[in-house]
mmCIF file of N, CA and C in Angstrom:
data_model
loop_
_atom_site.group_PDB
_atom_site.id
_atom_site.type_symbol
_atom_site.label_atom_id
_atom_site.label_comp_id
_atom_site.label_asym_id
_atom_site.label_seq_id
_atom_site.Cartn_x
_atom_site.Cartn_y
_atom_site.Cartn_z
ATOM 1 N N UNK P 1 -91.739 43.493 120.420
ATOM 2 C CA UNK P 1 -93.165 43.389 120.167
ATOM 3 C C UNK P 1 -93.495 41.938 119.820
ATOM 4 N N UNK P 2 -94.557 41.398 120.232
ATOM 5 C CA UNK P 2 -94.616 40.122 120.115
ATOM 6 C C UNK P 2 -95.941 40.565 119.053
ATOM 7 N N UNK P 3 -95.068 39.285 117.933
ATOM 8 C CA UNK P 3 -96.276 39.125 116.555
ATOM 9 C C UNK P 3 -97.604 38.655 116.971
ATOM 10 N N UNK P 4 -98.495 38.751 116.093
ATOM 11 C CA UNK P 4 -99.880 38.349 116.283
ATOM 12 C C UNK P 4 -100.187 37.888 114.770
ATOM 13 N N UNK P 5 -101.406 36.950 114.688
ATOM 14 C CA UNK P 5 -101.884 36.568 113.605
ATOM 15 C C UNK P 5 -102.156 37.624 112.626
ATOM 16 N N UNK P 6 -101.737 37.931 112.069
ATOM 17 C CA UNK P 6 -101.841 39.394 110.632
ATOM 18 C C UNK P 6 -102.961 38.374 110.140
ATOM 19 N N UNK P 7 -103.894 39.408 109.520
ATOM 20 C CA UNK P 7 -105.022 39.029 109.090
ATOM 21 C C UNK P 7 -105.253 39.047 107.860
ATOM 22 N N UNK P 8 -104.287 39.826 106.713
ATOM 23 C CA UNK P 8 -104.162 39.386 105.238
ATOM 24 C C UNK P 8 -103.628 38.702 105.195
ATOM 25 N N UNK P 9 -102.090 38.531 105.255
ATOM 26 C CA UNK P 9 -101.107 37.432 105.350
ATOM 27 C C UNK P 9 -101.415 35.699 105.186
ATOM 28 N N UNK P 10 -102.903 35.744 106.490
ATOM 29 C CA UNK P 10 -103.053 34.331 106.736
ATOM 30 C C UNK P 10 -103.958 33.897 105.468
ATOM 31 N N UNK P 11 -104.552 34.854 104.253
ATOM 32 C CA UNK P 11 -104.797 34.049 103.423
ATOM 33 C C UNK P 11 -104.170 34.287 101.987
ATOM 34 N N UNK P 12 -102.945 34.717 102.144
ATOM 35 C CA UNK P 12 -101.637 34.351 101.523
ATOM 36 C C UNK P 12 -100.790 33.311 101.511
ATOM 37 N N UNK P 13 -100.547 32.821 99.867
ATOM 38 C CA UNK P 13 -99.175 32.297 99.888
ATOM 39 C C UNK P 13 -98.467 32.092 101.181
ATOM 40 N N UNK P 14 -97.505 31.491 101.241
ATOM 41 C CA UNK P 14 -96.095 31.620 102.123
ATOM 42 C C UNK P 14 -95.062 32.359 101.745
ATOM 43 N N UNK P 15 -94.565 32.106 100.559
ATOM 44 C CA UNK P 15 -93.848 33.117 99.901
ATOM 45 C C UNK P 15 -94.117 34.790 100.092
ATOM 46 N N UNK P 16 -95.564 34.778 99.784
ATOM 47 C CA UNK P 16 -96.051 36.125 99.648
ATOM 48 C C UNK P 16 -96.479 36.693 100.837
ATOM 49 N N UNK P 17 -97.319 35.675 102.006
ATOM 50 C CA UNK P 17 -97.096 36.097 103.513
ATOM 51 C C UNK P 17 -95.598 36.387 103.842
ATOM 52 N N UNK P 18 -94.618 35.912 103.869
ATOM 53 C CA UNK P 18 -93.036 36.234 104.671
ATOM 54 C C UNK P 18 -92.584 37.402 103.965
ATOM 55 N N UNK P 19 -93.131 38.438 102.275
ATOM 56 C CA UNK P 19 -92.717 39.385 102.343
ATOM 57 C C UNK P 19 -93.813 40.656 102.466
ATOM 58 N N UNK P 20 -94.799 40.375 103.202
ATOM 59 C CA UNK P 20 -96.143 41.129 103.292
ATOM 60 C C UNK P 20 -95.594 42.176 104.451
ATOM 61 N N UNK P 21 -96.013 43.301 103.497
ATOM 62 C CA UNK P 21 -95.256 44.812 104.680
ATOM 63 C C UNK P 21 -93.761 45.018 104.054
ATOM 64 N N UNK P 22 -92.892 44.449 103.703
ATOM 65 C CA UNK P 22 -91.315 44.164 103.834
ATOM 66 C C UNK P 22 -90.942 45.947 102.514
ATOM 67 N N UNK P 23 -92.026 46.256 102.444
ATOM 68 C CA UNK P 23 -91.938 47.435 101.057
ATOM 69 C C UNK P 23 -92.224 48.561 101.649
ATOM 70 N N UNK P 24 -92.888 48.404 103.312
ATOM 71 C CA UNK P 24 -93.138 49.706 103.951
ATOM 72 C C UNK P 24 -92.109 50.234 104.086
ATOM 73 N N UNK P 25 -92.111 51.969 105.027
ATOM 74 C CA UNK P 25 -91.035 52.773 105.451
ATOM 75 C C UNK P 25 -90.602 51.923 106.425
ATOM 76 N N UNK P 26 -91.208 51.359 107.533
ATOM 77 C CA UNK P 26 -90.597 50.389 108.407
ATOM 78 C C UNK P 26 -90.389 49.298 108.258
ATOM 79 N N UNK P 27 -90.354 48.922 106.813
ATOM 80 C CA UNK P 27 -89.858 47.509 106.679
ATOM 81 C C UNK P 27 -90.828 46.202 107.619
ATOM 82 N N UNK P 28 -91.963 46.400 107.716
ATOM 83 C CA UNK P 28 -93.355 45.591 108.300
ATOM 84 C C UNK P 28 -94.270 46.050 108.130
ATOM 85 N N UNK P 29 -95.563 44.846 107.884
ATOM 86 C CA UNK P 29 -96.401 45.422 108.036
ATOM 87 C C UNK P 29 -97.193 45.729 109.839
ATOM 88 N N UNK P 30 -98.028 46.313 109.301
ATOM 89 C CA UNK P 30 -98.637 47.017 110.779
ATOM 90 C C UNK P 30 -99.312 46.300 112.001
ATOM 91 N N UNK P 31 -99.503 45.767 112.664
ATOM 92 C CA UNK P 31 -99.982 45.137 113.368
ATOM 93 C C UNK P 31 -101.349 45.751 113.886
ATOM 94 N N UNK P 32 -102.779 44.594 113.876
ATOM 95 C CA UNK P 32 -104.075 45.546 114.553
ATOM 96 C C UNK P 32 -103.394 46.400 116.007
ATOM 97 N N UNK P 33 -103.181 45.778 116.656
ATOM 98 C CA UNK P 33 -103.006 46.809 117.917
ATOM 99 C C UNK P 33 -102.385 47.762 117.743
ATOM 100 N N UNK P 34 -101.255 48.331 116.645
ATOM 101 C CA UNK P 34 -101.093 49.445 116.341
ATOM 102 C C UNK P 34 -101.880 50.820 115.546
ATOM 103 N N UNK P 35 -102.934 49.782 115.558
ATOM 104 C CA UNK P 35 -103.639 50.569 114.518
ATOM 105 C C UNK P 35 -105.144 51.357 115.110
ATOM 106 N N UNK P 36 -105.295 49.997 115.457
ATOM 107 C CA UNK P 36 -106.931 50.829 116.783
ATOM 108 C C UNK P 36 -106.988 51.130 117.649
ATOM 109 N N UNK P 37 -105.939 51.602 118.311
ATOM 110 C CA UNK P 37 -105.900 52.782 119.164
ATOM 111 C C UNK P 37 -106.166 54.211 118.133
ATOM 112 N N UNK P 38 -106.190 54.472 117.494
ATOM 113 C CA UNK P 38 -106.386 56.079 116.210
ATOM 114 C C UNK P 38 -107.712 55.885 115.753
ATOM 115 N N UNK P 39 -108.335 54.635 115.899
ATOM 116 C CA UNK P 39 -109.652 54.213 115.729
ATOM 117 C C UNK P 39 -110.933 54.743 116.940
ATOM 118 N N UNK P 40 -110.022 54.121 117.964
ATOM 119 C CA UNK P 40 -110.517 54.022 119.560
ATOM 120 C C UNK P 40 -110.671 55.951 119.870
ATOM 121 N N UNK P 41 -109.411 56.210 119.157
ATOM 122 C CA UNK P 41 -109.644 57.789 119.563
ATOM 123 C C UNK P 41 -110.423 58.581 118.978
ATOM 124 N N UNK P 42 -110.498 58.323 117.804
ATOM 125 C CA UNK P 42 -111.788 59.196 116.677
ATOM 126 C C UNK P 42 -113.216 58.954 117.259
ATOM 127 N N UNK P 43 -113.166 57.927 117.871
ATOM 128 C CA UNK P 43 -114.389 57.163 118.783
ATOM 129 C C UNK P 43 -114.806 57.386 120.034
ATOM 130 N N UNK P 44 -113.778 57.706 120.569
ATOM 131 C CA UNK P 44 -114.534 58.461 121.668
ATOM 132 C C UNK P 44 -114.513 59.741 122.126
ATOM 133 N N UNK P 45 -114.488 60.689 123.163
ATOM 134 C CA UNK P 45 -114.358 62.093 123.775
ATOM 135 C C UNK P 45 -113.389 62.414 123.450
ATOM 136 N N UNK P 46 -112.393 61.925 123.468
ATOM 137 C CA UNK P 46 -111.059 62.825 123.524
ATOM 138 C C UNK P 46 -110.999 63.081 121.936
ATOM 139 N N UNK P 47 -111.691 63.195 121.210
ATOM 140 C CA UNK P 47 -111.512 63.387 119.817
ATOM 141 C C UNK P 47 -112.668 64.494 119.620
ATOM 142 N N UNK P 48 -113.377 65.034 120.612
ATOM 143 C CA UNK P 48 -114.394 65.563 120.326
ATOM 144 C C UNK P 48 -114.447 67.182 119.716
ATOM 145 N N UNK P 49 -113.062 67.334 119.973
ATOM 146 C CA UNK P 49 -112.742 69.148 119.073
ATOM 147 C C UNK P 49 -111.842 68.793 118.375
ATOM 148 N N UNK P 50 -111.669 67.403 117.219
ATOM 149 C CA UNK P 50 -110.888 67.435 116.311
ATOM 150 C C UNK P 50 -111.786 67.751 115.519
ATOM 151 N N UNK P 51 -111.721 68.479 114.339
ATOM 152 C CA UNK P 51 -112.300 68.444 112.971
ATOM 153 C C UNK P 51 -111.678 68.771 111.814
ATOM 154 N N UNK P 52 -112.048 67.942 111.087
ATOM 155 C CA UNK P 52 -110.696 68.574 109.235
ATOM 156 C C UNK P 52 -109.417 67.676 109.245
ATOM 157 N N UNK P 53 -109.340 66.857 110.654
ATOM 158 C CA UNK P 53 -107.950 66.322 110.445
ATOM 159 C C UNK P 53 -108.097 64.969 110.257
ATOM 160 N N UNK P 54 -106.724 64.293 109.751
ATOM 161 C CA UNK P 54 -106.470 62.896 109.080
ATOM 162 C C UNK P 54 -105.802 62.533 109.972
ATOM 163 N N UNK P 55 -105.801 61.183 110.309
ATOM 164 C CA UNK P 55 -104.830 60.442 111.436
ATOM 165 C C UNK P 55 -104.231 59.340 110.276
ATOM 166 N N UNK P 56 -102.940 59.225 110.559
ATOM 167 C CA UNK P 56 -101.894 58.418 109.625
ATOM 168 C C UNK P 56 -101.177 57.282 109.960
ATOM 169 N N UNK P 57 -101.861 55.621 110.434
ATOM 170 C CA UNK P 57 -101.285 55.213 110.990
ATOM 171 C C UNK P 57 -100.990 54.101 110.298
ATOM 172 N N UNK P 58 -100.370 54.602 109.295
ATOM 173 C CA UNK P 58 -99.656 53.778 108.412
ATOM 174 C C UNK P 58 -97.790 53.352 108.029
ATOM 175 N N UNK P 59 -97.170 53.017 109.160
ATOM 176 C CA UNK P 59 -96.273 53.251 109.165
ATOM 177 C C UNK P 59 -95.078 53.985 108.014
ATOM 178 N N UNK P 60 -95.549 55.084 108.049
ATOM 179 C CA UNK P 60 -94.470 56.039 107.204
ATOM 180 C C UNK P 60 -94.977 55.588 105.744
ATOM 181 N N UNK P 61 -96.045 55.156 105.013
ATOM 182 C CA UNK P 61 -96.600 55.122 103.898
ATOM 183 C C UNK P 61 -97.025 56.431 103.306
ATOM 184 N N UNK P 62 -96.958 56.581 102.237
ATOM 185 C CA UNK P 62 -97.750 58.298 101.758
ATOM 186 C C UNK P 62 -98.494 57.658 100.635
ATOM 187 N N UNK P 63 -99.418 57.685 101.391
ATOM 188 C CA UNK P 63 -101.053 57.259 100.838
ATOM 189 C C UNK P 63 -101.778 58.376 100.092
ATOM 190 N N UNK P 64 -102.395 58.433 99.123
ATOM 191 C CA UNK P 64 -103.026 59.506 98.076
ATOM 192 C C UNK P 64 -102.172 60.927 98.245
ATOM 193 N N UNK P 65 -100.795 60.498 97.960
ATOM 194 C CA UNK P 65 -99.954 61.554 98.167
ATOM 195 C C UNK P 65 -99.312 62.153 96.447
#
């Protein structure tokens, strides 16, 4: 996967950018393009007989768990 400009990171430290994500289940943080596609889908048709459900695209995080 080729990196992209992370968008918290860049107004971080250096120190604190190189371990940003490093505490997730995957050991990184997430990259936008992994992320808005689950965006893109709640957004358009193909989401149109979901209801009640949560999409989790947080790499292996357990968020208000």
């Amino acid at each position: 996967m080729v990196e992209s400009a992370a968008l918290i990171p860049s107004s971080f430290k250096a120190k604190k950018a190189a371990k940003h994500g490093s505490d997730a289940p995957l050991g990184r943080a997430g990259e936008p393009a992994e992320v808005a596609p689950s965006y893109l889908f709640l957004a358009c048709d193909d989401s149109s007989y979901m209801t009640g459900q949560v999409l989790h695209p947080n790499g292996g995080e357990i968020i208000n768990g």
